[in-house]
Amino acid sequence: AFVMDLQGYLEALRLLPRTNTEKPIEAFPNPFIKDAQQASIAIVLVSLGCMYSVHNLIAPNMTAIANLFHFNAYERDAYVGGELTMCFYFPGVFGALIAGLMSGVIERRLLLATLAFLTGVACLFTARVGTFNQLLTARAVSGFGIGGCLPVVYSLVGDWYPARKRSSATAFVTAASGAGVFIGQCLSTLVGSADWRLPFFIIA
């Protein structure tokens, strides 16, 4: 009895979660709402995969890019392999922090759509660059958009799924991002052999 009284006291002070004896209510009991939710999830996963496919579009065609800017082998490794990679991943850190904060303030679907649009525009700009500085800018914007998308997607998963189903939902998010990286690598290897700009046009 003392243990039960202590548990009730802690629950009243919100130090322990309340014991829920009621049958949990299933989310989205209406089949039409459930279908709309599944369509939204599919769109989000496809968008995430497309955004993550931008990751490795540069790597298979480093030599072709270096030839465009008249880099020798050392400059290719230093600028295209090093500096360009840093300018892609470093803004992604800020993108993740900013998007994570903003996802609690503004509509998350709108935020994800904005990041996807920003990444697509950056891909188009990457395919049209004429100088190395323009390429750095385009990849930095792409990295910012890709870095910001993941916190927003995880927030949407929290909105759409109850706690007991979120682990399986996040597995699909991880699979979509991994599949995007793989598809981007294959696309860049197969199509980029003709022109390194083509994969960026296709992904955009």
Coordinates of C-alpha atoms in Angstrom, one line a residue:
A1 CA 0.0 0.0 0.0
F2 CA 2.9 2.3 0.8
V3 CA 4.4 1.6 -2.6
M4 CA 1.1 2.4 -4.4
D5 CA 0.7 5.6 -2.4
L6 CA 4.3 6.7 -3.3
Q7 CA 3.7 5.9 -6.9
G8 CA 0.5 7.9 -6.9
Y9 CA 2.3 10.8 -5.2
L10 CA 5.1 10.8 -7.8
E11 CA 2.6 10.6 -10.6
A12 CA 0.8 13.6 -9.2
L13 CA 4.1 15.5 -9.2
R14 CA 4.8 14.4 -12.8
L15 CA 8.0 12.6 -11.6
L16 CA 6.6 9.4 -13.1
P17 CA 4.3 8.9 -16.1
R18 CA 0.7 8.3 -15.3
T19 CA -0.5 4.7 -15.4
N20 CA -2.7 4.5 -18.5
T21 CA -5.4 1.8 -18.0
E22 CA -7.5 2.9 -21.0
K23 CA -7.2 1.2 -24.4
P24 CA -5.0 3.3 -26.6
I25 CA -6.7 5.2 -29.4
E26 CA -5.4 4.3 -32.9
A27 CA -4.2 7.3 -34.8
F28 CA -6.0 8.1 -38.1
P29 CA -9.0 5.7 -37.8
N30 CA -10.5 7.3 -40.9
P31 CA -9.2 5.3 -43.9
F32 CA -9.1 8.4 -46.1
I33 CA -7.0 10.2 -43.6
K34 CA -4.7 7.2 -43.3
D35 CA -4.3 7.0 -47.1
A36 CA -3.4 10.7 -47.2
Q37 CA -0.9 10.1 -44.4
Q38 CA 0.7 7.2 -46.2
A39 CA 1.0 9.3 -49.4
S40 CA 2.6 12.1 -47.4
I41 CA 5.1 9.7 -45.9
A42 CA 6.0 8.3 -49.4
I43 CA 6.5 11.8 -50.7
V44 CA 8.7 12.7 -47.8
L45 CA 10.8 9.5 -48.2
V46 CA 11.3 10.0 -51.9
S47 CA 12.2 13.7 -51.4
L48 CA 14.7 12.6 -48.7
G49 CA 16.2 10.1 -51.0
C50 CA 16.6 12.6 -53.9
M51 CA 18.2 15.1 -51.6
Y52 CA 20.7 12.6 -50.2
S53 CA 21.6 11.4 -53.7
V54 CA 23.4 14.7 -54.1
H55 CA 26.0 13.6 -51.6
N56 CA 28.3 11.6 -54.0
L57 CA 27.7 13.2 -57.3
I58 CA 31.1 14.8 -57.3
A59 CA 33.3 11.9 -56.2
P60 CA 33.3 9.7 -59.3
N61 CA 34.0 12.7 -61.6
M62 CA 36.7 14.6 -59.7
T63 CA 39.1 14.3 -62.6
A64 CA 36.6 15.8 -65.1
I65 CA 35.9 18.7 -62.8
A66 CA 39.6 19.2 -62.2
N67 CA 40.1 19.4 -66.0
L68 CA 37.4 22.0 -66.3
F69 CA 39.3 24.3 -63.9
H70 CA 42.7 23.3 -65.2
F71 CA 43.8 21.7 -61.9
N72 CA 46.8 19.3 -61.7
A73 CA 46.6 16.1 -59.7
Y74 CA 47.6 17.7 -56.5
E75 CA 45.2 20.6 -56.9
R76 CA 42.4 18.1 -57.8
D77 CA 42.9 16.3 -54.5
A78 CA 43.3 19.5 -52.5
Y79 CA 40.6 21.6 -53.9
V80 CA 38.0 19.2 -55.3
G81 CA 38.6 16.4 -52.9
G82 CA 39.3 18.5 -49.8
E83 CA 38.1 22.1 -49.9
L84 CA 34.9 21.3 -51.9
T85 CA 34.0 18.5 -49.6
M86 CA 34.5 20.7 -46.5
C87 CA 32.3 23.4 -48.0
F88 CA 29.6 20.8 -48.6
Y89 CA 29.5 19.2 -45.1
F90 CA 30.3 22.1 -42.9
P91 CA 27.2 24.2 -43.8
G92 CA 25.1 21.0 -43.2
V93 CA 25.9 21.3 -39.5
F94 CA 24.4 24.8 -39.4
G95 CA 21.5 23.6 -41.6
A96 CA 20.7 20.8 -39.1
L97 CA 20.8 23.2 -36.1
I98 CA 18.7 25.9 -37.8
A99 CA 16.2 23.6 -39.3
G100 CA 15.9 21.7 -36.0
L101 CA 15.0 24.9 -34.2
M102 CA 12.7 26.2 -36.9
S103 CA 10.8 22.9 -37.0
G104 CA 9.3 23.7 -33.6
V105 CA 8.2 27.1 -34.8
I106 CA 6.9 26.9 -38.4
E107 CA 5.0 24.3 -40.4
R108 CA 7.3 21.3 -40.8
R109 CA 6.0 20.2 -44.2
L110 CA 6.5 23.7 -45.6
L111 CA 10.0 23.8 -44.1
L112 CA 10.9 20.5 -45.7
A113 CA 9.5 21.6 -49.1
T114 CA 11.6 24.8 -48.8
L115 CA 14.8 22.8 -48.1
A116 CA 14.1 20.5 -51.0
F117 CA 13.5 23.4 -53.3
L118 CA 16.7 25.1 -52.1
T119 CA 18.6 21.9 -52.8
G120 CA 17.1 21.5 -56.2
V121 CA 18.0 25.0 -57.2
A122 CA 21.6 24.5 -55.9
C123 CA 21.8 21.3 -58.1
L124 CA 20.8 23.3 -61.1
F125 CA 23.3 26.0 -60.3
T126 CA 26.0 23.4 -59.8
A127 CA 25.4 22.1 -63.3
R128 CA 25.8 25.7 -64.7
V129 CA 28.9 26.8 -62.8
G130 CA 31.8 28.5 -64.7
T131 CA 34.3 29.1 -61.8
F132 CA 35.4 27.1 -58.9
N133 CA 34.1 29.7 -56.4
Q134 CA 30.6 29.2 -58.0
L135 CA 31.0 25.5 -57.5
L136 CA 31.9 26.0 -53.8
T137 CA 28.8 28.2 -53.3
A138 CA 26.5 25.8 -55.0
R139 CA 27.8 22.8 -52.9
A140 CA 27.6 24.8 -49.7
V141 CA 23.9 25.6 -50.4
S142 CA 23.3 22.0 -51.2
G143 CA 25.0 20.9 -48.0
F144 CA 22.9 23.3 -46.0
G145 CA 19.7 22.0 -47.4
I146 CA 20.6 18.4 -47.0
G147 CA 21.8 18.9 -43.5
G148 CA 18.6 20.6 -42.5
C149 CA 16.2 18.1 -44.0
L150 CA 16.9 15.2 -41.6
P151 CA 15.8 16.9 -38.3
V152 CA 12.6 18.0 -40.0
V153 CA 11.9 14.5 -41.3
Y154 CA 12.4 13.0 -37.8
S155 CA 10.0 15.7 -36.4
L156 CA 7.4 14.7 -39.0
V157 CA 7.9 11.0 -37.9
G158 CA 7.1 12.1 -34.4
D159 CA 4.0 13.8 -35.6
W160 CA 2.7 10.9 -37.7
Y161 CA 3.6 7.9 -35.5
P162 CA 2.9 6.9 -31.9
A163 CA 5.9 6.2 -29.7
R164 CA 5.7 2.4 -30.2
K165 CA 6.0 2.7 -34.0
R166 CA 8.6 5.4 -34.3
S167 CA 11.6 3.0 -34.3
S168 CA 10.3 1.2 -37.4
A169 CA 9.4 4.5 -39.0
T170 CA 12.9 5.9 -38.4
A171 CA 14.3 2.7 -40.0
F172 CA 12.6 3.7 -43.2
V173 CA 14.0 7.2 -43.0
T174 CA 17.5 5.7 -42.7
A175 CA 16.9 3.3 -45.5
A176 CA 15.6 6.2 -47.8
S177 CA 18.7 8.3 -47.1
G178 CA 21.1 5.4 -47.7
A179 CA 19.3 4.4 -50.9
G180 CA 19.6 8.0 -52.1
V181 CA 23.3 8.0 -51.5
F182 CA 23.6 4.7 -53.4
I183 CA 21.5 5.8 -56.3
G184 CA 23.4 9.1 -56.6
Q185 CA 26.7 7.3 -56.7
C186 CA 25.5 4.9 -59.4
L187 CA 23.9 7.7 -61.4
S188 CA 27.1 9.8 -61.2
T189 CA 29.2 6.8 -62.3
L190 CA 27.1 5.8 -65.2
V191 CA 25.8 9.1 -66.5
G192 CA 28.6 11.3 -65.3
S193 CA 31.1 9.5 -67.6
A194 CA 29.5 11.4 -70.5
D195 CA 29.3 14.8 -68.7
W196 CA 29.7 15.4 -65.0
R197 CA 26.9 18.0 -65.1
L198 CA 24.2 15.6 -66.2
P199 CA 23.6 13.9 -62.8
F200 CA 22.9 17.3 -61.3
F201 CA 20.3 18.1 -63.9
I202 CA 18.6 14.7 -63.4
I203 CA 18.5 15.0 -59.6
A204 CA 17.3 18.6 -59.7

